Each structure stands twice: as C-alpha cells, then as structure tokens.
Coordinates of C-alpha atoms in Angstrom, one line a residue:
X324 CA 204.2 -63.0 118.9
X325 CA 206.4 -65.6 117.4
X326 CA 207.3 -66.1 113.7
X327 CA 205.6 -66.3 109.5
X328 CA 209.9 -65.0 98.3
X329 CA 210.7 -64.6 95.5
X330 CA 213.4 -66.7 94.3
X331 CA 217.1 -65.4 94.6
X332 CA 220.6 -65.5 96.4
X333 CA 222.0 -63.4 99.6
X334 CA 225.8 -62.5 98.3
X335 CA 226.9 -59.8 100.7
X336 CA 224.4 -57.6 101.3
X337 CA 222.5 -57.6 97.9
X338 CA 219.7 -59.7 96.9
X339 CA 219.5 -61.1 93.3
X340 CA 216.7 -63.0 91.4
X341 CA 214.4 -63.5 88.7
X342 CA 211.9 -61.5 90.4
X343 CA 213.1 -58.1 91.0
X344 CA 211.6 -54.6 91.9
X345 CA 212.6 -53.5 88.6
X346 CA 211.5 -56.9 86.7
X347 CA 208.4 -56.6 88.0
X348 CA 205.6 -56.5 85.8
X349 CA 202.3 -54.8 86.4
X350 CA 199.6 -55.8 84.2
X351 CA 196.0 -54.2 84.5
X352 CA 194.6 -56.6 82.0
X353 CA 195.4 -60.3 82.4
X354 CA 194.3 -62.7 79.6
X355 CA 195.0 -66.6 80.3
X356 CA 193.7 -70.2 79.5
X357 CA 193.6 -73.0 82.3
X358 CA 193.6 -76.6 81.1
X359 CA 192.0 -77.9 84.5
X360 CA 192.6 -81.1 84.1
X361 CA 193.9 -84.3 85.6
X362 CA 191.3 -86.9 84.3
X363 CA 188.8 -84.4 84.4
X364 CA 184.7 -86.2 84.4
X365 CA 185.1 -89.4 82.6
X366 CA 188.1 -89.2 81.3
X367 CA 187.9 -85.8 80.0
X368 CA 189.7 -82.5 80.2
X369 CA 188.3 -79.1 80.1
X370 CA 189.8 -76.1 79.1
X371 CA 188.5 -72.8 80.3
X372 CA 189.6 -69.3 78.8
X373 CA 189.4 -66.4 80.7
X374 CA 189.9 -62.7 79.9
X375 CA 189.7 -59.7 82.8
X376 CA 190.5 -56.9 84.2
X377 CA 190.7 -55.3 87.4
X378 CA 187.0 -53.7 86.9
X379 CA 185.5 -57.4 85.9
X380 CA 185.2 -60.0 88.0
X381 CA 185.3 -63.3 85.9
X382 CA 182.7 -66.2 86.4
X383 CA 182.8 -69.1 85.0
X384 CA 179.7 -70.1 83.5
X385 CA 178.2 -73.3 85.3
X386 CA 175.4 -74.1 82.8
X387 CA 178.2 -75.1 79.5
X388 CA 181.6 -75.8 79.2
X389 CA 183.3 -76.2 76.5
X390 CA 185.4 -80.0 75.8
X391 CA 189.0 -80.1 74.4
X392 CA 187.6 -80.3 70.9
X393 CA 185.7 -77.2 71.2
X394 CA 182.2 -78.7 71.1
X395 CA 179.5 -77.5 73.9
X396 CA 179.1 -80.1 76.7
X397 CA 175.8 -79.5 78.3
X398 CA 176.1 -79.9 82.3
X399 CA 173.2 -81.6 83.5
X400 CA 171.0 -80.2 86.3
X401 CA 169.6 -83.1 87.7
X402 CA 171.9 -83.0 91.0
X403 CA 171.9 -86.8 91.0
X404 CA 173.8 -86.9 87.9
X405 CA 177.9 -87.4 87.7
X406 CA 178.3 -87.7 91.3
X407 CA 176.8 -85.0 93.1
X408 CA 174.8 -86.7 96.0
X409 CA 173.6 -85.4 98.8
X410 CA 174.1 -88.0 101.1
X411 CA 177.8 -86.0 102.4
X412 CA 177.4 -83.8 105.0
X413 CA 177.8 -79.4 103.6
X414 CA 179.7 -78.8 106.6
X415 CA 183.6 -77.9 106.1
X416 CA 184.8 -79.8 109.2
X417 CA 187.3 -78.6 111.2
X418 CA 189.7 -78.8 109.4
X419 CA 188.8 -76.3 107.2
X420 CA 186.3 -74.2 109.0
X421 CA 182.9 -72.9 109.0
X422 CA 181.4 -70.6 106.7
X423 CA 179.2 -67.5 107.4
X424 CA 176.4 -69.9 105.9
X425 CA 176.9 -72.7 107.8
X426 CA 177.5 -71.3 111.4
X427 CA 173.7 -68.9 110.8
X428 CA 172.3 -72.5 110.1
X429 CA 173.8 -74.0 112.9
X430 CA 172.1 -71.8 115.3
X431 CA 168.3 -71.9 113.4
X432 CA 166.2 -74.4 115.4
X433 CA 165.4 -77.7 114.8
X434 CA 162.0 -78.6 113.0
X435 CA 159.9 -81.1 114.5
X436 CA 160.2 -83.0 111.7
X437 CA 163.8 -83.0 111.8
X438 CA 166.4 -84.0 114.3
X439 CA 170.4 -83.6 114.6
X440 CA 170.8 -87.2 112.7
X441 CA 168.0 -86.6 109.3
X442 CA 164.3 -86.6 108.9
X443 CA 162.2 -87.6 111.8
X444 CA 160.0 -90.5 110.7
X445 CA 156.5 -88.5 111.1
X446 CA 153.1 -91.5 111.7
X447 CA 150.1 -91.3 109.0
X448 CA 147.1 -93.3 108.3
X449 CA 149.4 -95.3 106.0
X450 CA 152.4 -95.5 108.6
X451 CA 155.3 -93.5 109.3
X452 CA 156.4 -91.6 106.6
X453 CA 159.9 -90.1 106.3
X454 CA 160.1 -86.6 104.9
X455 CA 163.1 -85.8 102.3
X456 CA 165.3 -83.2 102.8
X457 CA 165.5 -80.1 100.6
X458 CA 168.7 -80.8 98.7
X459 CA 171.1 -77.2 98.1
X460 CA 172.5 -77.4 95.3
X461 CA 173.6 -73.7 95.2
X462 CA 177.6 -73.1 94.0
X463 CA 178.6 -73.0 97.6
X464 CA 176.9 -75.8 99.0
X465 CA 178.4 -78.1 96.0
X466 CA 181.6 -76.6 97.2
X467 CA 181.2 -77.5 101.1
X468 CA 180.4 -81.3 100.0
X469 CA 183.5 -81.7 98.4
X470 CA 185.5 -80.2 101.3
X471 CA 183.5 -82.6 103.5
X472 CA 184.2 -85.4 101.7
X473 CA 188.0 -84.7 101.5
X474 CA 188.3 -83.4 104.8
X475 CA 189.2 -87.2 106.4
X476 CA 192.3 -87.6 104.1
X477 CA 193.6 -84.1 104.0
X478 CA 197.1 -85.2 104.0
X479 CA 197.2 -87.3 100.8
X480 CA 194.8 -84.2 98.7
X481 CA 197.0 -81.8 99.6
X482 CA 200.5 -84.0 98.6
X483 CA 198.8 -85.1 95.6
X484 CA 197.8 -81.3 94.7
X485 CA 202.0 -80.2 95.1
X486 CA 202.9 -83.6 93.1
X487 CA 200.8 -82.3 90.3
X488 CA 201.6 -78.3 90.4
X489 CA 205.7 -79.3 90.4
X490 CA 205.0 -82.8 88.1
X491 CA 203.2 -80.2 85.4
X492 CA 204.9 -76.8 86.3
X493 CA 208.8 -77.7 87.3
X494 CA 209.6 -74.4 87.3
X495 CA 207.1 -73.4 90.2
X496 CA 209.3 -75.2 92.8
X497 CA 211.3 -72.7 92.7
X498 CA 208.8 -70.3 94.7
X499 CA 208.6 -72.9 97.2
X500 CA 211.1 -73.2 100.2
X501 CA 213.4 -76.0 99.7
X502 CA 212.2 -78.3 102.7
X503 CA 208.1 -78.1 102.4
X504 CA 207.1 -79.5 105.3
X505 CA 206.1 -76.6 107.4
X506 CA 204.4 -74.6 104.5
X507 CA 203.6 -77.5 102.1
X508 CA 200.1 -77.5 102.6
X509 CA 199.5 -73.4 103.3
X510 CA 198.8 -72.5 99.7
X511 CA 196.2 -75.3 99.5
X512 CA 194.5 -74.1 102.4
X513 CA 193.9 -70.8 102.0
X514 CA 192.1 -71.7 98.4
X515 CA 189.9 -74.2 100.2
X516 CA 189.4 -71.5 103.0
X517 CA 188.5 -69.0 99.8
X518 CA 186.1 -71.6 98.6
X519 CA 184.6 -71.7 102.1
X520 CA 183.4 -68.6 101.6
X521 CA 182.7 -68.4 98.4
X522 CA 178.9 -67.2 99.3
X523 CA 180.4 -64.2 101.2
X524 CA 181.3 -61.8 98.7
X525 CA 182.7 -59.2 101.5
X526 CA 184.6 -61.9 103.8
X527 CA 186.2 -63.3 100.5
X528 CA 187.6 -59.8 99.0
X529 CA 189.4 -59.2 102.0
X530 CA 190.7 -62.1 102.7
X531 CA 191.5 -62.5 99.3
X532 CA 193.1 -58.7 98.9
X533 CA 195.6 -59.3 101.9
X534 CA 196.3 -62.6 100.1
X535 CA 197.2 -61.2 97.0
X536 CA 199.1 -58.5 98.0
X537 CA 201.2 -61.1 100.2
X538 CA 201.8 -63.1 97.8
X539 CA 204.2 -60.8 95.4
X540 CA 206.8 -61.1 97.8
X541 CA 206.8 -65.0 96.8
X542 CA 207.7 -63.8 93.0
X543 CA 204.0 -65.1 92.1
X544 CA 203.0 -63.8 88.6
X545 CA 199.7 -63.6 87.0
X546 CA 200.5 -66.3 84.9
X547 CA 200.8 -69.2 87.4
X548 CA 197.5 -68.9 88.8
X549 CA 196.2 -71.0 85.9
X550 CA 198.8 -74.0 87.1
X551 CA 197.7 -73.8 90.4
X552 CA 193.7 -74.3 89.1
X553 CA 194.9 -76.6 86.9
X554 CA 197.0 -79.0 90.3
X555 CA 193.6 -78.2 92.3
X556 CA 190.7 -79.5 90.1
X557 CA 193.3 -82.7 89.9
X558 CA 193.4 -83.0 93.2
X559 CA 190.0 -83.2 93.8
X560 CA 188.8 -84.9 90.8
X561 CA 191.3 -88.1 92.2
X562 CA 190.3 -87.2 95.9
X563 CA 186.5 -86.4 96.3
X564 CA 184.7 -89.2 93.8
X565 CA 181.4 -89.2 95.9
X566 CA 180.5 -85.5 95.4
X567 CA 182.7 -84.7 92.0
X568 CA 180.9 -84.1 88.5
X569 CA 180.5 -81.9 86.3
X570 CA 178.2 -79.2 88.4
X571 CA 180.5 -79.9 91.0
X572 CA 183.6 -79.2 88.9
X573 CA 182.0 -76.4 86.9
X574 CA 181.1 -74.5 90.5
X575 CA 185.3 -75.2 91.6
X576 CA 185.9 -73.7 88.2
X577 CA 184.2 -70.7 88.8
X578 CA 185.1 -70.4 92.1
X579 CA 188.6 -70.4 91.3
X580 CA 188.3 -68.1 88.6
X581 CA 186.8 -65.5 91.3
X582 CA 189.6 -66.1 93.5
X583 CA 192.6 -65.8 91.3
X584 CA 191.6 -62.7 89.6
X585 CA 190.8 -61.2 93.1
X586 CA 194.5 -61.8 94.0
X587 CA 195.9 -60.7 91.1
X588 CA 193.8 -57.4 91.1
X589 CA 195.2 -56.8 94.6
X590 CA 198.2 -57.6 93.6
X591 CA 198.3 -55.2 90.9
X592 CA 196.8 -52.2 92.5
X593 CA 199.5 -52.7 95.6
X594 CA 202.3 -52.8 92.9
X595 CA 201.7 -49.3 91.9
X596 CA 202.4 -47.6 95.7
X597 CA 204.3 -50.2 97.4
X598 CA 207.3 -52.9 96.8
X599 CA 206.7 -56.3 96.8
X600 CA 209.3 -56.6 99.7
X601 CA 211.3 -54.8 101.6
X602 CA 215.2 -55.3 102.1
X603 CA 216.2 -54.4 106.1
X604 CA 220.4 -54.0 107.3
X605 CA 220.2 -55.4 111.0
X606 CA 221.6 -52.4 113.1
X607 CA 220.8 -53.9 116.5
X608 CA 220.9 -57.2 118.3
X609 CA 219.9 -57.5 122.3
X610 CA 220.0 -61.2 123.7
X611 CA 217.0 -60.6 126.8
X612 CA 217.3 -64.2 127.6
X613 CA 219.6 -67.3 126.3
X614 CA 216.9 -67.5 123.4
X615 CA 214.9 -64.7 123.4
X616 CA 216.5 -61.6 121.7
X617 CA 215.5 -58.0 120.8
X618 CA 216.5 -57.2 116.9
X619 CA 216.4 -53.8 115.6
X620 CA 216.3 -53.5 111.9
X621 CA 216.4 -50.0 109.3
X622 CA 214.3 -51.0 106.2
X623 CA 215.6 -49.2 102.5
X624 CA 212.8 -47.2 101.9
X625 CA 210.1 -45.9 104.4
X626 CA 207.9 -48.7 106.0
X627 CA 204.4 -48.1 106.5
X628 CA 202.6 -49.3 109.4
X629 CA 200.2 -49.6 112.3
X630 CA 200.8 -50.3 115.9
X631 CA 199.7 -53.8 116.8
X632 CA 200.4 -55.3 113.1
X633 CA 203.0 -57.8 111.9
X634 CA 204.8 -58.9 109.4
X635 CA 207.0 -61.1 107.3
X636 CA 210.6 -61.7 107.3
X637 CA 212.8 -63.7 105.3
X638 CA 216.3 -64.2 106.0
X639 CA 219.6 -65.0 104.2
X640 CA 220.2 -68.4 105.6
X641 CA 216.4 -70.0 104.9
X642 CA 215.5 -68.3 101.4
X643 CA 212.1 -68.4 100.5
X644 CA 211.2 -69.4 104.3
X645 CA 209.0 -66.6 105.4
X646 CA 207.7 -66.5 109.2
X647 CA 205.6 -64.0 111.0
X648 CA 206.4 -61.3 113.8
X649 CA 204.7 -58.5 115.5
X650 CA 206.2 -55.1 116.0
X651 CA 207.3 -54.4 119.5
X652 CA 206.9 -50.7 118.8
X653 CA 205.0 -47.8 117.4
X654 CA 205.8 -46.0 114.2
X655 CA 209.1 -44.2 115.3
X656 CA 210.6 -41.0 114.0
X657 CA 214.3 -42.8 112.9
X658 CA 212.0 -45.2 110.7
X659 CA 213.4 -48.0 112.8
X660 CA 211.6 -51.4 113.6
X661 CA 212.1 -54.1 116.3
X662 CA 211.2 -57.6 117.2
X663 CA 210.9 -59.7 119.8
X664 CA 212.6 -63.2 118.7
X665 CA 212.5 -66.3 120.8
X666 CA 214.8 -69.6 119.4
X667 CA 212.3 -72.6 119.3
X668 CA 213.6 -76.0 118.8
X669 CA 213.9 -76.7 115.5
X670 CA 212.7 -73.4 114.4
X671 CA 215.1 -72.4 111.3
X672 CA 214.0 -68.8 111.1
X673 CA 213.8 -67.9 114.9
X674 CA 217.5 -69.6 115.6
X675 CA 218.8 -67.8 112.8
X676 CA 217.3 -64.7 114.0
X677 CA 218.4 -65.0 117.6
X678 CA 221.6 -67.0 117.2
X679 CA 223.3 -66.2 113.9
X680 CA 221.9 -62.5 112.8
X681 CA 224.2 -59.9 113.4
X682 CA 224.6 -56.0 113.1
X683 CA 225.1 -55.6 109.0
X684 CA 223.1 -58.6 107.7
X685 CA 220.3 -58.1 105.4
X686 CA 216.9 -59.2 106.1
X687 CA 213.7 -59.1 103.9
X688 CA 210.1 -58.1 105.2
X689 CA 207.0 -58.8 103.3
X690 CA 204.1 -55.9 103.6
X691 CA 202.3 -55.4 107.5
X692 CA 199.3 -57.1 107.8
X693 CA 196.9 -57.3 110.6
X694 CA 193.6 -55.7 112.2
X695 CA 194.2 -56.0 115.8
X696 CA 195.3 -51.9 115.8
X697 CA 193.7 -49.3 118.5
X698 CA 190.5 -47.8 117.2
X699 CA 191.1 -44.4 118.1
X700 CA 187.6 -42.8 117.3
X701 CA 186.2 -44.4 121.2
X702 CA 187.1 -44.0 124.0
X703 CA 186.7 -47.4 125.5
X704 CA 189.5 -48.6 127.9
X705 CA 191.6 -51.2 126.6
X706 CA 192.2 -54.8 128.1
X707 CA 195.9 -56.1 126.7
X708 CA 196.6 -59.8 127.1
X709 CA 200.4 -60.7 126.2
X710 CA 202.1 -63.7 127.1
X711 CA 206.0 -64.3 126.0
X712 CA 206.9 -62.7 123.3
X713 CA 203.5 -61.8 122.8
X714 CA 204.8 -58.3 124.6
X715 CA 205.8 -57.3 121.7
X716 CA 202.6 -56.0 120.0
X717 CA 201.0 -55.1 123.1
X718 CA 204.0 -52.6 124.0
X719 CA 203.4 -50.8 120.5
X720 CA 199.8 -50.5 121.3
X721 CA 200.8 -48.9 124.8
X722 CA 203.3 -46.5 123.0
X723 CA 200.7 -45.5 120.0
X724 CA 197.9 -44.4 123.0
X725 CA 200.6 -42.7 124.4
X726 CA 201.3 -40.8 121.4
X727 CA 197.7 -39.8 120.4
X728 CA 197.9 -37.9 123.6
X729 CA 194.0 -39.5 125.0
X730 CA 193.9 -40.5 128.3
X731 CA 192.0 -43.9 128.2
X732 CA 192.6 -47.0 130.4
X733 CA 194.8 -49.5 129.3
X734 CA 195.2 -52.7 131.7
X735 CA 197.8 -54.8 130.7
X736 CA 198.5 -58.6 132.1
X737 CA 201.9 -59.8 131.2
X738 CA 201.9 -64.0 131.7
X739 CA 205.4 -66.2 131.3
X740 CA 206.2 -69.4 133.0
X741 CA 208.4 -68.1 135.1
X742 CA 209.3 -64.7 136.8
X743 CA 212.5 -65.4 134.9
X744 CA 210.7 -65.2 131.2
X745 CA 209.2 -61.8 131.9
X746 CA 212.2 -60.6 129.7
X747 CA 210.7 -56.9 129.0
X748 CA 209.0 -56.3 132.2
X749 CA 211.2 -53.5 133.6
X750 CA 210.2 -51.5 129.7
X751 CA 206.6 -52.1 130.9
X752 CA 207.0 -50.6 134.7
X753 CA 208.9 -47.4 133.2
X754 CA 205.9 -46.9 130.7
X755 CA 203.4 -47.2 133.7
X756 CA 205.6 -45.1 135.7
X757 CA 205.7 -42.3 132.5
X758 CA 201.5 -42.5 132.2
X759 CA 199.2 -42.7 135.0
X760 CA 196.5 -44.5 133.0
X761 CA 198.6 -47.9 132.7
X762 CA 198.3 -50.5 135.0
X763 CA 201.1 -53.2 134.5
X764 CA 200.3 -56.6 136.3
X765 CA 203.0 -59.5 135.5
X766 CA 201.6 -63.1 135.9
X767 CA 203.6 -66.3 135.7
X768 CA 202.1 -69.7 135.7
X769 CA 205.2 -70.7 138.1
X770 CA 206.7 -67.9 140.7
X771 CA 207.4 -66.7 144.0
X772 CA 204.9 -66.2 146.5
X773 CA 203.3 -62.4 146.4
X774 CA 202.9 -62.3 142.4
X775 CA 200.2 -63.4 140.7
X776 CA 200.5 -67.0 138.9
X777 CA 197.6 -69.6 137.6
X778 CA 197.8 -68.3 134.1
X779 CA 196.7 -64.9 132.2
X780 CA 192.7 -66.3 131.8
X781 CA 192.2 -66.9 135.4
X782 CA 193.9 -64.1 137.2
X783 CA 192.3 -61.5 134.8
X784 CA 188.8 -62.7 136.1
X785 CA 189.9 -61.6 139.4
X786 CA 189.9 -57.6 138.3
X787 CA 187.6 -56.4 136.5
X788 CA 184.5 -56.1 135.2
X789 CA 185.8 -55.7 131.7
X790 CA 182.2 -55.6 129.8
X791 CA 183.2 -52.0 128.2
X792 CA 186.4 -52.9 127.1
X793 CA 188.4 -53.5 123.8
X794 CA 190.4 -57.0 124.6
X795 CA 193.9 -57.1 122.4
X796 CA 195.2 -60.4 122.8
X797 CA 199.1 -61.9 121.8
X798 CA 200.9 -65.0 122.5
X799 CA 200.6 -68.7 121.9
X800 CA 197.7 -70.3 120.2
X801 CA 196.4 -72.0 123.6
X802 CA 196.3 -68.7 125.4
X803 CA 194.6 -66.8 122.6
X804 CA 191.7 -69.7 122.7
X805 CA 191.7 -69.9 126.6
X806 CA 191.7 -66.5 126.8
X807 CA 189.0 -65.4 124.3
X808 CA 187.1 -68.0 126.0
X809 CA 187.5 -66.6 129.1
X810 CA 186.6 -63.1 128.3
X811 CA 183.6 -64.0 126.1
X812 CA 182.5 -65.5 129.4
X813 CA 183.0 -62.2 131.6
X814 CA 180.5 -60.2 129.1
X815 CA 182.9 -59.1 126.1
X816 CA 181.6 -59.2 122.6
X817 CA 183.2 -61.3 120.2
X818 CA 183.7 -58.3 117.9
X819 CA 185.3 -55.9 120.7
X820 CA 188.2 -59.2 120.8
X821 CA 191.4 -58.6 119.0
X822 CA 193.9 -60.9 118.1
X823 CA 196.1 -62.2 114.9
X824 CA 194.7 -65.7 113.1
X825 CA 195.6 -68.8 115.2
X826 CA 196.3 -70.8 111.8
X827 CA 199.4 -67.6 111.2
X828 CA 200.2 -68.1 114.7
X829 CA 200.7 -72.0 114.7
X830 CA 202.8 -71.3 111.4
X831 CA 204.9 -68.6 113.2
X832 CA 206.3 -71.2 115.8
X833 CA 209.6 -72.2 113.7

C-alpha cells in the first residue's frame, strides 16, 4: 500500500522539539473553557466550561447556555426558531458519508403516502391534501442538516475553519506541515465524520480512540482542543445560515465536547504504555524497480504490531508530513520492519523515501493502526487481493499463517500493469514453493500471452467459488472499490471484506 508530528528539527540523527517523550505531559483530569465563537447567533458569543475526566464523558447541555455576561439564555424548542428548518435534506452527502442512521432509513420502504421527492398529495372530500412530514429534531439529525447544507461549498468551510484556528491560535501552525494542501482539510474531516456519527456511541469511540492516540505524534495537547471548537463553530456559523441557531449550535457544542474528550482520554490512557512516536535508523535500502524500493528500518524501542496493519512515517526532509504504509512482513524476531515504497510524481514523502533515504538516516513512525489482520480463531480460507505495492501487507499476512503453524487456504492474486511491475513476485513463488496451501497467481492488466491479464476483479471470478472465504484487499483506491464490488457480487459478506479506509489510502498517494 502506498503512503500517510510534533514540531522539531532533524540535526544528525537526533530529533529535537517542544514536544518531547520526556515533555510530555499526561493529565487524567483535563479542566478547560472554549469561547466558541466567531459571531456566534445574533451577534453573540458563547462560552462553555467544561470539566472531565477519563471516567466522565462531558455533554453539553442543549436546553441553556450561558451568554458572555453570565446570564442564562433560554434555547428555544420550537425547531422553527433561529434557523433550524427542515426544508434541507438530513443526508451527509457524499462528501462526508452516511451515517449508521441514515443508510437503515435508506433501505425502510416507501409509504404510500410518501415518495422519493416529499409527501404524496393524498385526494379527500375536500381535495387533495398534502401530509407534513415528521420533522427530527434529535441532536444528530440537527447535525446532518448542517453538514448538508455545507456539503456544496466544502472547500471555502474548511479554508475559512484553518483561517480562524491559525488567525486566533498562531502558535497552532506549527503542528501543521508547512505546505497544507494535501492535509489542509483532514483534521476538519474527521470532526465532521465524528459528528456523522454522533448517534452511534460504539462506531464513534473507536473511531475516535484510534484518532486520539494518533494524534500525539502531531505534539496535540489537551489544551488546543478548545481552539479547534472554537475555529469549528465559526466556520459553520459563517457557512451553514439556513440550518444554524441556537439548537443547532448547542447540539455542535455538545457534540464536540463528546469528541474531544474521547481523544484526549485515548490519548492519555495510550501515553501510559506506549510513546507517542517512534524514532527508526534506516539499516536497509533495495531499489526493486527505478521507483519502487524495499526499506528496512530498526525502530529504538520494541514496536508492537499485527500482520496486515500500517503505519505512519515521517521523515527528516518533510517535517510534520506524515503518510501511510503497510508492513510487508510479519512480526520478526530481529525487531526489524520493512516497506514497500513506490516514488509518485510529486509525492514528497515517497521520493524521499525511495530516492534520498539511505542506510543511517533517522525516520519517525507514528503507532500501527488497522483491522484488516487474520482472525486466527476460524478456519476459513483466505482470498488475498494485492495490486502494486499493495504486496506488501498481503506478504505479511502469508508469513503470519505460516507462522501460526494452521494449514488453511490462502489464494493470492498479485495484479500490476505490466509483468515488469510484479517487483516481488519471485518472494511470492518461494513462499508457495515453502507451503503447499498457497496458491500464487500473478495478473497484469498488460502482458504476454499465457498469463493472466484483464485486471485482479475479473480474473478472480474465473476461480472460485469464494462464498466461505475471508477477502483481504490492498492496493489503489479504484481496485479496492472494483474489487469489493466484485466480490460482494460472487456471494461474500460485506463483513468477511478486509481492507484499509479508502479516504487513508487516497492520502497515502504522495
């Protein structure tokens, strides 16, 4: 699989900053006050105060708030008042997503006095007569209008929500990579994601834990989550008039209140077993191709992890630009790690990685992260899908049923272009040479007669059937969705599908 800090300088070999294993700070009790403001709702700005710990959840309360002056302000509960109409759609959009919520309501079936476009007009005594709507107005649904509403003019919420964090907060840049375009709008995203599913208490903790515990390696402290509140009611306020008021704001509030003290909790429970990064001396460095290339690292302290997870890495020539790779091996004995790196055009990390890193340099990895790991409990056969670098991952997998000594099926389809790309294919034929229960099948898209080409999706329909399988899927974005597609059709389960986010994959391209 391709590519995805806290501030400080590379001199040598040693890493320096404001935000240092031994600076860090770990706080089970986090007391702070958020002036979410911007122009507020008419011209006001609220101020919220918030105490917890990592036993207490905080929630804002949505029926008072309290004005800058200290005075109760009595939110209304008439939906119709401050902006919070009904007439935008409680769908995320694209963009954004689907909740839980929305995709179960998607598949309920139409009333006959409903259709796809609003209330079927329904004929009386007196004439047809148009039924209204049941209006949500839960927390979440209030939440979904104003992502529907912003949804159109993404682009300008999310530069006006930077604008206001670094306008406000000047020292926050500094967490930031220097050149924001490919990460400028990944913070904002993952909070409207949160927000998503705000009415999915289990989807949200563990999105939200991973998120957290990710985040330390950024140098993010407990107290700059109230900035970041502070940047996104302003946003929105400015961006989403139609739906915004003070239920509305009072239910971001709250949300946001959930999901920063869910990611500092993480944060602070994985500060007490594991660093916040790790620092990694390059000790090998194998070009496979002009742009692909195989780099071996030896982290400073032992590196835990699963076969089929990936990482983080940062490297000395792109501070604070962190990308994602796979490991392209089991947990190994010597402690060592590798990764399958290929240059993309304009891809800072990857051409640094493959072009400039040598034996000697210094790397950083965040903490592994991932789900798409063998469940060793079945015995299912397993259906591996890698294309490109996407080997990477799939080889680990191979090497930890190997090492768990079960003798389950494992059918792997290796898919490049060209016969040429299949960098790692001999390492494939020696491991089914070494273990009868692999079957290695290279595809290319573009190769000599007597191999099998037309893409990963197609040729795997002609083996088969694979209805009792575990799928593990790596490689670009459009042959993940092709591909899950494809097997989905053939009688696999969505849940029995593995495969990393597609958002972290299309991030892990530079």
């Amino acid at each position: 699989m391709g590519s995805r800090c806290p501030t400080g300088s590379h001199a040598g070999d040693v890493w320096s900053g404001p935000f240092s294993r031994s600076g860090e700070r770990s706080a089970s009790r986090v007391t702070y006050a958020t002036r979410f403001a911007g122009p507020g709702v008419n011209g006001r700005e609220f101020r919220g105060q918030t105490e917890a710990g990592p036993a207490q959840i905080p929630r804002v309360q949505t029926d008072r708030r309290r004005s800058r002056r200290g005075r109760p302000m009595e939110v209304p509960t008439d939906p119709s008042v401050g902006g919070d109409r009904s007439g935008v759609g409680a769908g995320g959009g694209a963009w954004f997503g689907h909740s839980p919520a929305e995709a179960t309501e998607a598949r309920q079936p139409a009333s006959p006095e409903f259709s796809a476009f609003g209330p079927r007009a329904v004929r009386t005594a007196e004439g047809p007569h148009v039924h209204a709507a049941p209006e949500d107005t839960s927390d979440a649904a209030l939440l979904r209008r104003t992502m529907a509403e912003i949804e159109p003019i993404a682009d300008k919420v999310t530069s006006y929500f930077y604008a206001l964090l670094f306008m406000r907060h000047p020292d926050l840049r500094a967490l930031f990579p220097a050149a924001m375009d490919t990460q400028r709008d990944r913070l904002f995203k993952a909070l409207l994601t949160a927000a998503t599913h705000a009415d999915d208490t289990a989807a949200l903790t563990t999105y939200l834990t991973r998120l957290g515990r990710g985040h330390r390696k950024y140098g993010t402290l407990p107290e700059h989550y109230p900035a970041v509140g502070e940047a996104l009611i302003g946003a929105l306020t400015r961006y989403a008039p139609s739906t915004w008021g003070p239920r509305t704001e009072a239910a971001w509030v709250g949300a946001y209140t959930t999901i920063s003290q869910i990611m500092i909790d993480a944060a602070t429970e994985d500060e007490l077993r594991a660093p916040a990064w790790w620092q990694a001396e390059v000790v090998g460095h194998e070009m496979r191709t002009r742009d692909v290339a195989v780099v071996t690292v030896r982290p400073d302290q032992p590196y835990p992890f699963l076969a089929g997870q990936y990482t983080t890495l940062e490297t000395p020539w792109w501070p604070r630009v962190w990308r994602h790779y796979s490991f392209a091996s089991a947990p190994r004995s010597d402690g060592l790690l590798s990764f399958h790196v290929k240059a993309v055009p304009a891809g800072w990390v990857s051409n640094a990685l493959v072009h400039r890193a040598r034996p000697g340099d210094v790397i950083r990895l965040g903490p592994p992260a991932g789900s798409m790991t063998v469940d060793h409990t079945t015995h299912s056969g397993l259906l591996c899908l890698g294309g490109g670098t996407g080997i990477a991952p799939i080889k680990a997998l191979v090497e930890d049923v190997a090492q768990h000594g079960r003798r389950r099926t494992v059918d792997v389809f290796y898919g490049a272009r060209r016969n040429d790309d299949l960098y790692d294919i001999e390492t494939m034929l020696r491991l089914q040479q070494s273990h009868p229960w692999l079957s290695v099948r290279p595809v290319v898209d573009d190769g000599p007669v007597g191999l099998l080409s037309g893409g990963i999706p197609a040729v795997v329909r002609e083996f088969g059937p694979w209805d009792t399988y575990d799928a593990y899927l790596s490689g670009p974005p459009g042959m993940i969705r092709r591909s899950v597609d494809s097997l989905v059709g053939m009688g696999i389960p969505t849940h029995r599908i593995r495969h990393d986010s597609i958002e972290e994959l299309v991030g892990a391209t530079t």
